[in-house]
XYZ file of C-alpha atoms in Angstrom:
775
model
C 5.195 -3.936 -7.424
C 6.616 -7.329 -6.371
C 9.821 -7.360 -4.265
C 13.060 -9.079 -5.276
C 13.898 -12.586 -4.697
C 17.146 -13.390 -3.254
C 19.556 -16.481 -3.376
C 22.237 -16.672 -0.789
C 25.787 -16.544 -2.457
C 23.979 -15.933 -5.697
C 27.064 -14.522 -7.281
C 28.798 -17.691 -6.807
C 25.869 -19.958 -7.494
C 24.964 -19.510 -11.162
C 21.336 -19.751 -12.398
C 21.434 -21.893 -15.556
C 17.898 -22.565 -16.666
C 14.594 -21.095 -15.797
C 11.193 -22.570 -16.627
C 8.138 -20.433 -15.609
C 4.423 -21.056 -16.512
C 2.044 -18.306 -15.615
C -1.690 -18.354 -15.898
C -3.344 -15.010 -15.409
C -7.187 -14.797 -15.034
C -8.223 -11.040 -14.939
C -6.296 -10.122 -11.711
C -5.042 -13.473 -10.335
C -1.942 -15.184 -11.294
C -0.924 -18.822 -10.897
C 2.811 -19.224 -11.212
C 4.555 -22.538 -11.521
C 8.505 -22.254 -11.666
C 11.533 -24.427 -11.852
C 15.082 -22.887 -11.345
C 18.322 -24.704 -11.949
C 21.324 -23.335 -10.082
C 24.899 -24.708 -10.233
C 27.826 -23.985 -7.834
C 30.653 -22.880 -10.325
C 33.102 -22.433 -7.538
C 35.919 -24.942 -6.620
C 34.714 -25.172 -3.052
C 31.366 -26.160 -1.490
C 28.880 -23.375 -0.697
C 26.222 -23.105 2.119
C 22.904 -22.177 0.310
C 19.670 -20.723 1.399
C 16.508 -19.742 -0.539
C 14.800 -16.546 0.222
C 11.494 -15.488 -1.095
C 9.860 -12.146 -0.033
C 6.040 -12.699 0.296
C 3.466 -9.941 0.804
C -0.273 -10.074 1.919
C -1.485 -10.813 -1.649
C 0.741 -13.897 -2.288
C 0.278 -17.355 -1.203
C 3.321 -19.807 -1.539
C 1.826 -23.277 -1.687
C 4.425 -25.499 -2.903
C 8.220 -25.496 -2.597
C 10.894 -28.273 -2.866
C 14.577 -28.589 -3.862
C 16.285 -31.308 -5.456
C 20.202 -32.084 -5.113
C 21.172 -35.351 -6.476
C 19.068 -38.125 -5.086
C 17.942 -35.854 -2.109
C 14.783 -33.817 -2.140
C 13.949 -31.069 0.468
C 10.184 -30.309 0.632
C 8.462 -27.611 2.609
C 5.288 -28.816 4.460
C 2.676 -27.069 6.349
C 1.853 -28.413 9.982
C -0.441 -27.361 12.774
C 1.398 -24.559 14.554
C 1.959 -26.186 18.002
C 3.062 -29.470 16.210
C 5.350 -27.443 13.952
C 6.857 -25.628 17.036
C 7.753 -28.995 18.584
C 9.256 -30.292 15.383
C 11.446 -27.092 15.029
C 12.927 -27.751 18.546
C 14.178 -31.109 17.051
C 15.581 -29.391 13.860
C 19.315 -29.023 13.627
C 20.632 -25.765 12.098
C 17.636 -23.608 13.166
C 20.277 -20.980 14.188
C 20.807 -20.347 10.418
C 17.324 -18.822 10.250
C 17.754 -16.869 13.535
C 21.046 -15.447 12.273
C 19.274 -14.547 8.975
C 16.414 -12.903 10.870
C 18.775 -10.746 13.038
C 21.666 -10.044 10.864
C 20.649 -10.114 7.119
C 20.183 -6.745 5.436
C 16.769 -7.431 4.114
C 13.565 -6.323 5.937
C 10.039 -7.687 5.868
C 8.212 -11.150 5.686
C 10.036 -13.780 3.642
C 9.780 -17.497 3.130
C 13.303 -18.962 3.789
C 14.717 -22.562 3.487
C 18.265 -23.588 4.396
C 19.272 -25.981 1.623
C 22.634 -26.989 3.199
C 25.866 -27.594 1.475
C 26.234 -27.662 -2.337
C 29.428 -29.219 -3.665
C 31.431 -27.927 -6.499
C 29.893 -28.213 -9.764
C 26.659 -29.634 -8.413
C 23.180 -28.649 -9.240
C 20.118 -27.732 -7.048
C 16.707 -27.510 -8.662
C 14.223 -25.130 -7.013
C 10.524 -25.719 -7.711
C 8.271 -23.081 -6.418
C 4.411 -22.523 -6.901
C 2.454 -19.570 -5.676
C -0.642 -17.431 -6.507
C -1.120 -13.743 -6.165
C -3.635 -10.990 -6.615
C -2.300 -8.656 -9.356
C -2.297 -4.718 -8.941
C -4.294 -2.422 -11.068
C -2.304 0.173 -13.008
C -3.474 3.717 -13.643
C -4.112 2.720 -17.394
C -6.331 -0.207 -16.348
C -3.775 -2.917 -16.926
C -3.099 -5.963 -14.578
C 0.578 -5.988 -13.657
C 2.790 -9.026 -13.169
C 6.412 -8.854 -11.959
C 9.259 -11.317 -12.069
C 12.673 -10.226 -10.561
C 15.674 -10.030 -12.909
C 17.786 -12.121 -10.335
C 15.775 -15.256 -11.198
C 16.230 -14.775 -14.944
C 19.355 -16.089 -16.705
C 21.813 -13.245 -17.492
C 24.515 -13.127 -20.315
C 27.976 -12.763 -19.092
C 28.724 -10.377 -21.877
C 26.957 -7.370 -23.633
C 25.433 -7.964 -26.981
C 23.111 -6.109 -29.307
C 19.538 -7.605 -29.386
C 18.003 -7.803 -32.857
C 14.438 -8.178 -33.675
C 15.178 -11.701 -35.110
C 16.995 -12.927 -32.079
C 16.245 -16.746 -31.445
C 14.483 -17.798 -28.271
C 16.953 -18.360 -25.358
C 17.644 -21.874 -24.869
C 17.857 -21.478 -20.983
C 14.666 -19.437 -20.706
C 11.251 -20.969 -20.908
C 8.848 -18.353 -19.901
C 5.112 -19.088 -20.990
C 2.177 -16.929 -20.174
C -1.500 -18.004 -20.518
C -3.992 -15.130 -20.446
C -7.773 -15.493 -19.716
C -10.671 -13.120 -19.264
C -14.404 -13.098 -20.036
C -13.906 -9.527 -21.116
C -11.478 -10.577 -23.782
C -7.758 -10.180 -24.030
C -6.813 -6.972 -25.894
C -2.942 -6.757 -25.781
C 0.102 -6.961 -23.679
C 3.059 -4.762 -23.029
C 6.478 -6.418 -21.847
C 9.831 -4.929 -21.239
C 11.433 -7.726 -23.119
C 11.354 -9.455 -26.626
C 8.315 -11.914 -26.826
C 6.507 -13.890 -29.332
C 3.336 -12.505 -30.862
C 0.177 -12.730 -28.855
C -1.681 -15.919 -30.061
C -5.480 -16.246 -29.240
C -6.590 -19.707 -28.300
C -10.331 -19.064 -28.396
C -12.460 -17.685 -31.218
C -13.927 -14.969 -29.029
C -10.393 -13.962 -27.869
C -11.137 -14.658 -24.234
C -7.856 -16.588 -23.910
C -4.300 -16.073 -25.397
C -0.738 -17.105 -24.951
C 2.621 -15.479 -25.203
C 6.153 -16.433 -24.547
C 9.411 -14.399 -23.726
C 12.322 -14.619 -26.260
C 14.807 -13.189 -23.982
C 15.413 -11.881 -20.574
C 14.879 -8.071 -19.927
C 17.762 -5.820 -20.642
C 20.588 -5.855 -17.966
C 19.174 -5.411 -14.519
C 15.496 -4.731 -15.265
C 12.781 -6.867 -13.553
C 10.435 -8.485 -15.937
C 7.289 -6.309 -16.164
C 4.189 -7.682 -17.801
C 1.105 -5.533 -18.325
C -2.150 -7.206 -19.500
C -4.887 -5.112 -21.090
C -8.486 -6.482 -21.345
C -11.111 -5.329 -23.735
C -13.594 -2.606 -23.267
C -14.117 -0.445 -19.988
C -15.399 -2.383 -17.119
C -15.969 -1.476 -13.363
C -15.858 -5.060 -12.182
C -14.639 -8.512 -13.369
C -15.386 -12.074 -11.962
C -13.478 -15.292 -11.992
C -15.406 -18.318 -11.047
C -13.461 -21.517 -10.167
C -15.001 -24.994 -10.084
C -14.963 -27.106 -6.897
C -12.268 -29.660 -5.995
C -14.045 -33.013 -6.758
C -11.974 -34.648 -4.048
C -13.451 -32.299 -1.444
C -16.774 -32.802 0.346
C -19.664 -30.412 -0.804
C -20.237 -27.515 1.686
C -16.647 -27.125 2.537
C -14.550 -24.208 0.866
C -12.863 -26.595 -1.512
C -15.990 -28.581 -2.166
C -17.940 -25.511 -3.474
C -17.324 -23.159 -6.306
C -15.591 -19.820 -5.432
C -15.868 -16.532 -7.178
C -13.364 -13.724 -7.031
C -14.775 -10.384 -7.946
C -12.433 -7.393 -8.663
C -13.966 -4.019 -8.138
C -12.670 -1.215 -10.126
C -15.131 1.735 -9.756
C -15.131 4.481 -12.344
C -14.505 7.646 -10.168
C -14.994 10.969 -11.964
C -12.131 13.562 -11.667
C -14.493 16.292 -10.723
C -17.431 15.915 -8.515
C -20.053 18.794 -8.321
C -21.146 17.907 -4.734
C -18.343 15.876 -3.041
C -20.256 15.347 0.105
C -18.667 14.460 3.497
C -14.903 14.224 2.726
C -13.757 11.701 5.477
C -11.873 11.373 8.735
C -8.187 12.608 9.011
C -5.981 11.508 11.731
C -2.485 12.926 12.224
C -0.001 10.861 14.270
C 3.154 12.646 15.375
C 6.291 11.130 16.675
C 7.189 13.295 19.814
C 10.856 13.168 19.044
C 10.174 15.491 16.000
C 9.435 18.227 18.563
C 12.770 18.274 20.196
C 14.188 20.972 17.973
C 11.240 23.123 18.825
C 12.874 23.751 22.241
C 16.118 25.253 20.713
C 16.667 28.944 20.761
C 15.412 30.659 17.527
C 18.700 31.751 16.559
C 19.928 28.127 16.228
C 17.122 27.084 13.897
C 18.733 28.174 10.672
C 21.874 26.099 11.657
C 19.796 22.964 12.247
C 17.826 23.286 9.037
C 21.124 23.151 7.047
C 21.838 19.562 8.156
C 18.464 18.099 8.709
C 15.258 18.206 6.801
C 12.855 21.158 7.218
C 11.086 19.448 10.135
C 8.740 21.823 11.642
C 6.000 19.651 13.012
C 4.025 22.602 14.564
C 4.206 24.305 11.139
C 2.939 21.204 9.375
C 0.124 20.621 11.842
C -0.969 24.188 11.337
C -1.238 24.004 7.506
C -2.833 20.661 7.504
C -5.469 21.913 9.944
C -6.051 24.931 7.914
C -6.441 22.886 4.629
C -9.126 20.559 5.709
C -12.591 21.131 4.527
C -15.771 21.651 6.436
C -17.663 18.734 7.337
C -14.797 16.414 7.780
C -13.712 14.853 11.025
C -10.225 15.029 12.483
C -7.849 14.152 15.527
C -4.270 14.602 16.422
C -2.194 11.869 18.356
C 1.249 12.306 19.650
C 3.377 9.273 20.475
C 6.461 8.548 22.344
C 6.791 6.200 25.465
C 3.063 6.561 25.636
C 0.582 8.370 23.401
C -2.011 11.170 23.837
C -4.899 12.122 21.612
C -6.205 15.691 21.462
C -10.031 14.246 21.639
C -11.288 10.984 22.803
C -12.586 10.393 19.268
C -12.478 12.421 16.159
C -14.412 15.708 16.150
C -16.202 17.548 13.266
C -13.937 20.129 11.672
C -15.614 23.628 12.484
C -14.247 26.991 13.339
C -14.414 26.078 17.116
C -12.675 22.646 16.861
C -9.913 24.135 14.515
C -9.175 27.018 16.883
C -9.055 24.643 19.675
C -6.668 22.258 18.085
C -4.329 24.967 16.801
C -4.152 26.293 20.356
C -3.205 22.833 21.643
C -0.387 22.288 19.149
C 2.177 23.729 21.670
C 1.091 21.072 24.223
C 2.977 18.432 22.434
C 6.269 17.992 24.162
C 9.469 16.208 23.117
C 9.530 12.619 24.277
C 12.772 10.607 23.400
C 11.697 7.499 25.396
C 9.911 4.820 23.626
C 7.887 4.744 20.351
C 4.377 3.428 20.947
C 3.097 3.479 17.389
C 1.425 0.145 17.948
C -0.497 1.614 20.914
C -1.858 4.456 18.884
C -2.875 2.305 16.047
C -4.762 -0.268 18.307
C -6.521 2.643 19.943
C -7.569 4.052 16.513
C -8.685 0.753 15.216
C -10.597 -0.087 18.312
C -12.527 3.263 18.121
C -15.939 2.968 16.428
C -15.580 3.911 12.941
C -17.499 6.976 11.622
C -19.807 5.451 8.984
C -19.559 7.124 5.644
C -16.215 8.781 6.347
C -13.071 7.234 4.771
C -10.469 7.162 7.486
C -6.916 8.394 6.345
C -3.874 8.451 8.626
C -0.945 10.762 8.270
C 2.013 9.250 10.314
C 5.060 11.398 10.877
C 7.949 9.122 12.425
C 11.648 9.456 13.194
C 12.506 6.433 15.459
C 12.819 2.621 14.942
C 10.247 0.383 16.527
C 11.900 -2.819 15.253
C 10.657 -4.886 18.237
C 7.008 -4.370 17.201
C 7.275 -4.023 13.427
C 5.480 -7.432 12.797
C 2.694 -6.576 15.162
C 2.186 -3.167 13.597
C 1.984 -4.754 10.259
C -0.452 -7.326 11.503
C -2.729 -4.511 12.716
C -2.397 -2.547 9.518
C -3.099 -5.665 7.445
C -6.095 -6.487 9.424
C -7.850 -3.074 8.863
C -6.307 -2.460 5.433
C -9.830 -2.269 3.795
C -10.852 0.406 6.226
C -8.212 3.067 5.926
C -5.292 4.448 4.029
C -1.863 5.574 5.410
C 0.331 8.312 4.263
C 3.795 7.953 6.042
C 6.518 10.529 6.369
C 9.701 9.055 7.899
C 12.683 11.540 8.098
C 16.076 10.896 6.657
C 17.184 9.957 10.203
C 14.427 7.399 10.559
C 15.289 3.694 10.966
C 11.631 2.898 10.309
C 11.481 3.773 6.694
C 10.948 0.125 5.700
C 7.813 -0.155 8.073
C 6.514 3.221 6.783
C 6.866 2.017 3.167
C 5.042 -1.036 3.901
C 2.178 0.450 5.852
C 1.679 2.772 2.886
C 1.751 -0.012 0.312
C -0.391 -2.316 2.383
C -3.184 0.334 2.544
C -2.559 1.835 -0.919
C -1.365 5.124 0.466
C 2.038 6.838 0.001
C 5.329 7.020 1.662
C 7.531 10.042 1.391
C 11.014 9.994 2.833
C 11.934 13.377 3.958
C 15.627 13.905 2.903
C 17.657 17.030 3.846
C 16.246 20.310 2.542
C 12.842 18.825 1.956
C 9.994 20.692 3.552
C 7.688 18.500 5.736
C 4.778 20.949 5.320
C 4.913 20.843 1.655
C 5.133 17.085 1.304
C 2.317 16.550 3.774
C -0.087 19.089 2.234
C 0.679 17.536 -1.298
C -0.511 14.097 0.109
C -3.560 15.834 1.649
C -4.595 17.030 -1.751
C -4.420 13.260 -2.961
C -6.396 12.228 0.097
C -9.220 14.821 -0.619
C -9.660 13.342 -4.223
C -13.155 11.818 -5.079
C -13.579 8.385 -3.851
C -16.205 5.592 -4.216
C -18.375 5.125 -0.866
C -21.449 3.094 0.051
C -20.120 0.146 -1.827
C -22.476 -2.793 -2.087
C -22.805 -5.962 -4.088
C -26.045 -7.587 -5.087
C -26.114 -11.206 -6.371
C -28.525 -12.877 -8.768
C -28.058 -16.678 -8.897
C -30.125 -19.439 -10.166
C -32.708 -20.912 -7.585
C -31.005 -23.299 -5.195
C -27.685 -21.320 -5.064
C -26.478 -18.760 -2.486
C -23.466 -16.699 -1.796
C -21.454 -16.809 1.281
C -19.035 -13.899 1.557
C -15.480 -14.706 2.590
C -13.998 -11.286 2.015
C -16.508 -8.432 1.889
C -16.460 -5.254 -0.067
C -14.435 -2.492 1.415
C -16.331 0.702 2.641
C -14.332 2.906 0.430
C -12.235 2.579 -2.783
C -9.961 5.455 -3.669
C -9.385 6.696 -7.072
C -7.274 4.528 -9.214
C -7.523 1.422 -7.011
C -9.275 -1.762 -6.955
C -10.270 -4.295 -4.430
C -10.900 -8.094 -4.794
C -13.587 -9.804 -2.774
C -14.139 -13.633 -2.510
C -17.400 -15.563 -2.060
C -18.345 -19.200 -1.656
C -21.242 -20.409 -3.965
C -23.297 -22.907 -1.981
C -26.062 -25.255 -2.741
C -27.363 -27.070 -5.801
C -28.957 -25.371 -8.779
C -32.582 -26.484 -9.145
C -32.331 -26.046 -12.919
C -28.990 -27.613 -14.222
C -29.472 -25.783 -17.608
C -29.247 -22.423 -16.132
C -25.443 -21.847 -16.137
C -25.184 -18.127 -15.522
C -25.246 -15.650 -12.573
C -24.793 -11.880 -12.163
C -23.424 -9.462 -9.756
C -24.243 -5.726 -9.469
C -21.962 -3.261 -8.032
C -23.460 -0.166 -6.563
C -21.699 2.910 -5.059
C -21.515 6.685 -4.584
C -19.177 9.437 -5.580
C -20.409 12.498 -3.756
C -24.008 12.851 -4.538
C -23.832 10.831 -7.736
C -24.969 7.126 -7.724
C -23.410 4.446 -9.951
C -24.262 0.865 -10.640
C -22.744 -1.778 -12.827
C -23.927 -5.237 -13.692
C -21.780 -8.345 -14.761
C -22.970 -11.677 -15.931
C -20.696 -14.642 -15.334
C -20.684 -18.365 -16.070
C -21.155 -20.827 -13.295
C -19.457 -23.662 -15.458
C -15.994 -22.352 -16.092
C -13.176 -24.525 -17.251
C -10.717 -25.652 -14.657
C -7.253 -27.240 -14.661
C -7.528 -28.247 -11.052
C -4.904 -26.015 -9.671
C -7.318 -23.796 -7.535
C -5.585 -20.524 -7.484
C -8.780 -18.722 -6.580
C -9.654 -21.087 -3.809
C -6.251 -20.855 -2.402
C -6.487 -16.927 -2.209
C -9.860 -17.340 -0.737
C -8.633 -19.745 1.793
C -5.925 -17.291 2.957
C -8.381 -14.604 3.622
C -10.710 -17.080 5.315
C -8.037 -18.217 7.625
C -7.075 -14.719 8.549
C -10.704 -13.832 9.126
C -11.076 -16.709 11.602
C -7.845 -15.873 13.342
C -9.077 -12.265 13.912
C -12.503 -13.353 15.156
C -11.018 -15.479 17.951
C -11.340 -19.120 18.950
C -14.412 -19.573 20.788
C -15.600 -23.027 21.602
C -18.659 -22.738 19.017
C -16.122 -21.846 16.277
C -13.416 -24.551 16.962
C -15.184 -27.186 14.615
C -15.073 -24.485 11.841
C -11.385 -23.712 12.711
C -10.406 -27.441 12.751
C -12.155 -27.848 9.186
C -10.437 -24.762 7.940
C -7.029 -25.853 9.105
C -7.419 -29.329 7.732
C -8.332 -27.612 4.254
C -5.226 -25.330 4.392
C -3.005 -28.172 5.058
C -4.217 -30.017 1.999
C -3.741 -27.221 -0.273
C -0.483 -25.756 1.410
C -1.961 -22.301 2.177
C -0.054 -20.698 5.119
C -2.123 -19.196 7.978
C -1.835 -17.936 11.652
C -2.772 -21.551 12.676
C -0.045 -23.252 10.708
C 3.873 -23.177 10.047
C 6.338 -24.531 7.764
C 8.705 -27.480 8.328
C 10.833 -28.773 5.577
C 11.777 -32.415 5.388
C 14.948 -33.880 3.657
C 14.240 -37.474 2.176
C 15.824 -39.669 -0.583
C 14.040 -39.394 -3.874
C 12.913 -42.956 -3.584
C 10.887 -42.036 -0.671
C 9.427 -38.801 -2.054
C 6.480 -40.533 -3.935
C 5.377 -42.171 -0.600
C 5.461 -38.822 1.334
C 3.336 -37.125 -1.348
C 0.764 -39.741 -1.150
C 0.222 -39.445 2.560
C -1.181 -36.585 4.739
C 1.502 -34.977 7.018
C 2.331 -37.425 9.798
C 5.129 -36.534 12.212
C 6.240 -40.100 12.713
C 7.617 -40.316 9.219
C 10.075 -37.505 10.026
C 12.384 -39.715 12.173
C 12.782 -42.544 9.708
C 16.368 -43.173 8.602
C 15.692 -41.757 5.131
C 14.053 -38.502 6.370
C 15.243 -35.573 8.576
C 14.106 -32.066 9.205
C 15.406 -28.775 7.566
C 15.121 -25.246 8.749
C 12.293 -23.636 6.837
C 9.950 -20.840 7.970
C 8.038 -17.791 7.242
C 10.177 -15.079 8.766
C 10.078 -11.444 9.681
C 13.422 -10.022 8.795
C 14.635 -6.951 10.798
C 17.329 -5.724 8.528
C 17.902 -2.340 6.742
C 17.115 -2.958 2.946
C 13.328 -2.889 2.286
C 11.865 -5.656 0.325
C 9.781 -3.070 -1.636
C 12.649 -0.678 -2.100
C 12.141 -0.241 -5.932
C 8.714 1.112 -5.490
C 9.760 4.010 -3.198
C 9.127 7.476 -4.504
C 11.397 10.393 -3.661
C 9.644 13.593 -4.019
C 11.138 16.781 -5.816
C 12.803 18.902 -3.262
C 11.043 22.108 -2.413
C 13.139 25.351 -2.395
C 10.950 27.238 0.006
C 11.153 26.309 3.789
C 9.438 27.976 6.634
C 10.019 27.683 10.380
C 7.351 28.031 12.992
C 7.532 28.749 16.748
C 5.450 27.193 19.315
C 1.758 28.303 19.259
C -0.265 29.373 22.399
C -3.494 28.255 23.469
C -5.366 31.346 22.021
C -7.372 31.489 18.877
C -5.328 31.877 15.628
C -6.503 35.493 14.973
C -5.119 36.791 18.284
C -1.676 38.436 18.949
C -0.108 35.136 19.771
C -0.064 34.072 16.280
C 2.040 36.990 15.224
C 5.041 36.060 17.397
C 7.140 34.411 14.851
C 10.391 32.719 15.014
C 13.479 35.017 14.486
C 14.606 32.699 11.666
C 11.653 33.681 9.462
C 12.261 36.755 7.482
C 10.225 39.324 5.639
C 7.228 38.133 3.532
C 7.920 34.515 4.507
C 6.881 35.342 8.191
C 3.867 37.267 6.853
C 2.910 34.400 4.751
C 2.486 32.220 7.720
C 0.539 34.791 9.561
C -1.954 35.335 6.654
C -2.445 31.533 6.506
C -2.933 31.453 10.289
C -5.768 34.059 10.187
C -7.800 32.053 7.647
C -11.095 30.729 9.048
C -12.209 27.171 8.780
C -14.648 28.051 6.095
C -11.853 29.632 3.885
C -12.633 33.211 4.582
C -10.691 36.056 6.309
C -12.018 38.611 8.768
C -11.030 42.270 8.111
C -8.792 42.703 11.133
C -5.818 44.970 12.010
C -3.649 41.739 12.161
C -4.470 40.883 8.526
C -3.846 44.395 7.326
C -0.485 44.442 9.003
C 0.531 41.006 7.458
C -0.400 42.362 4.037
C 1.777 45.417 4.597
C -1.092 47.718 4.924
C -2.922 49.786 7.541
C -6.559 48.777 8.587
C -7.529 52.349 7.495
C -6.171 51.880 4.151
C -7.808 48.484 3.730
C -11.274 49.791 4.913
C -10.974 52.988 2.830
C -10.329 51.120 -0.531
C -13.227 48.757 -0.028
C -15.004 48.893 -3.525
C -18.400 49.829 -2.164
C -20.511 49.672 1.076
C -22.380 46.734 -0.516
C -19.322 44.589 -0.295
C -19.139 42.947 3.118
C -15.943 43.365 5.023
C -15.206 39.653 5.141
C -15.695 39.178 1.473
C -13.254 42.226 0.858
C -10.825 40.731 3.182
C -10.954 37.242 1.624
C -10.289 38.822 -1.821
C -7.336 40.790 -0.447
C -5.724 37.785 1.158
C -6.474 35.574 -1.851
C -4.820 37.941 -4.250
C -1.855 38.434 -1.826
C -1.322 34.690 -1.454
C -1.579 34.155 -5.284
C 1.689 36.001 -5.626
C 3.514 33.113 -3.773
C 1.887 30.347 -5.890
C 4.723 29.860 -8.120
C 7.086 28.759 -5.220
C 4.656 27.617 -2.568
C 2.522 24.865 -4.379
C 0.808 23.754 -1.120
C -1.287 27.015 -0.939
C -3.701 25.398 -3.535
C -5.849 23.846 -0.881
C -6.202 27.050 1.010
C -6.990 29.115 -2.110
C -9.694 26.533 -3.132
C -11.476 26.959 0.303
C -11.449 30.792 -0.149
C -12.799 30.460 -3.676
C -15.485 28.148 -2.712
C -16.545 30.472 0.228
C -16.615 33.439 -2.236
C -18.810 31.703 -4.751
C -21.240 30.787 -2.011
C -21.653 34.683 -1.218
C -24.510 36.396 -2.899
C -23.684 39.011 -5.425
C -19.921 39.791 -4.548
C -18.667 41.827 -7.418
C -15.443 39.850 -7.886
C -14.000 41.868 -10.845
C -14.545 45.125 -9.009
C -12.907 43.720 -5.808
C -9.973 42.304 -7.965
C -9.329 45.749 -9.577
C -9.313 47.364 -6.044
C -7.058 44.600 -4.480
C -4.551 44.854 -7.334
C -4.354 48.630 -6.999
C -3.996 48.410 -3.156
C -1.405 45.750 -3.222
C 0.557 46.802 -6.484
C -0.003 43.578 -8.295
C -1.505 42.315 -11.491
C -3.585 39.147 -10.754
C -6.209 38.077 -13.176
C -9.766 36.913 -12.569
C -8.559 33.212 -12.886
C -7.598 33.569 -9.175
C -11.296 32.960 -8.399
C -11.349 29.622 -10.332
C -13.883 31.180 -12.876
C-alpha cells in the first residue's frame, strides 16, 4: 500500500480543490494532479511539500505556483547539482527535516517558502508507479486522505449526493484483457466503457472517502491470466535505438501456483540472522527469567533457532548468522539440511554470545548477497533485530533493493527496537513480512508461522520466450526473477529494437514458462505492436528508472561511459531520478517560466535576476514514524510461552538437551525435550530420553509395541506424534513438525497406523483419531 503524503502545517493550510487524472493500464498508473492550498491563518506560514516515494514510483514533474512566482523541480547531473546546492540558501531547512522530522524513509521534499495570509499555492505533481497485485487478482491504486478535500462537519451521504465541486478525480482504465469492474471505498459514477470490446473505461469519484480513509481503488480485469503486457510507442522526438526512441513493453508475471503440490521438490535456502543483543538475557540466572518475561516479549533466541531448525524440510539449505559489532556465520556458505548438519547447528547455538556493541546488519547482508547463489533454491532471510542502525539504513535499503528479485525477508523487530521502520521496509521491498514482537508475544511462535508461509509452493525456473515479426528483437531491461512466491507478481521491462520487415504484421507474443515442484506450466499472450499512445510515456519512465539503477550497479567502466552519458541525457529529458542525478528547484517569475520550459537545463540561467535556487531534494528521513505504517500487521498474541536454556555442543538426543531452564514447568518442559529429540527426517528414535519425556519408562514403551513387525523408530514416531497432538490447540507452530513426522510415516512400508494408534492411545491415556496422520 502507498504511504501518506504530508504537507507541513497542513492543519493551518487548507486544501481547497483537488484535480486528479489517473490512467491505469493493467498494473501501471500514470497520475497527473493539481492541489490548491490556502493559508487560512492571519499570519504568514513557512510551507514545505513532502512526498514519500518508494522503489515502484517515479516522480517526474513537480512545480508550485504562488502569485506570479513559480517553483519548479529540475533534475541535474549529480556533480553539478551538488555544486548548485552549495549556492542554495535555506538548505538547512532540508537538513533539519532529515534529522528532526518524525517521519522515516525516502521522500521528495521541496521548501516552498513563506505563504502570506489568505494566499494560495498550487501544487502540480506528476508521477508513475507500478501497482501491486491483490490476493483476489485486482490491481490496487491508493490516494491518501490528506490530499482529499474534507468537510468541516459531519453529514449523511445519500446515494443521490451531487458531485463535490472541489473534487475532480477522474480515472481512465485500459487493458487488453478487458475491464471487468472496480471497487472503490467512496461514492463514484457508474463505470462507462469507451471501447466496444470493453478494453477501456472511465470512472469518476463523487465524493471523498469517509472521514480519515485513504482512497482505495481496486481494478478487476476480465478472465484468468498469468501475464499481461503493455506496449508503449516510441517518443517520435527521440533517436531510434535509444530507450525513448524505441517501443518498450512492460510484462507483468502472475503465475498460477497451486495450493497443494504433490512433489514440491527442493524447498529453498533459509538464512537466520540473529542480533546478538537478543542473547543478553540468556546470561541471567534461570530464576530471573520469569520476571524478565513479564516486562519484555518472550524473546528466547535459542529456543527460536532450535524450533526453526527442527521445522526445516530435508533437501533445503540453511545457515545461521549472528551480528553485533561484527558478524559471524555458522558455515562459510549454506549447507544442505541433513541429520548431521542439523545436529551440528543445534550444538553451536550456545556459541552465540551477547554483543552490545555495534549492529553490523549491513555487513551481514553484503556478505550474503556476495556469496554465490544456489541455483534453483529460493533464498529467504529471517532477520531478528533489537537495535537501531540509523547511520546505515539508506545503505541497507539500497542493498535490499538491488537484490529484491532474488530473495525475501521476514523481519522480527522487538518492541524495544528502534529499527522497526527499517524492518518493515525490508519486508515490503522483498514481499516478505514484518512482525513486531510486542510484550507477551512468543518469538518462536511468530517465527515458525512465517516459516510456514516461506514453505508454501512457489514458481521457479521462470523464463520468457518472445515471438516477434522478422526484423524486431527484444533487449531486456529488467529480467524475470528466479522465483515468484505465491500470491505475488513481478514486472519486467524490455526494449523492442529494429524495424519490422513486414509493416502489416502488427502482433507479437510472449510465452511464460515456470515450474511448481515437478509440475511445468506455460502461458502464451499475444499483444499489439501498434498501441495507442498519449505521449506521456509512463512505461518508458518506469523502464528508464530500472535501466539507470542497473547501470549504477554494474559500475562505470570506460567502455560503458558512453552508455551512461546517453542514459543520463535521456533521464534528464523525461525527469526520471537516478543514482546519477539530483534535484534542484528553481524559483522564477511566471513570465520566464515558458522560456525555461523550452530549454534544456543550463546552470547559467539560474543566476539571472528573475531566477534563484530553492531547497529541493530526494531525502532519506531518519525519524520514528514509518512511511508505510498503515500496512503494518500485528499478529495475535500467543498465550503459550516457553523458555530455553543454552544448549551444549552435543547432539540433540544426548543428556545435555534434557537440562532445561528452571522457569519451564511440567509438560511445557517435556514438550521442548520431545521436539529436541526429533530427527531431521521427522522421525523419533526409541530411546530412554524420549520415554522419559513422554512420562513413560522405556520398558513400558517397548512392551506395548503393537507387534514385532513394527519397527522401533515407527512406533516411537507414532507415540511422539500422538503425544504432541494433545498440545496442538494451544501450540499452533507444531504443525510443521507434525507434517514432517507424517510424511516420514507415509514413506515407510506397511506400518499398521490404526493398530499403532490404538496402542499409543492406550499407553498415553488419550483419544486421538486417525486424522493425526493426515489421512
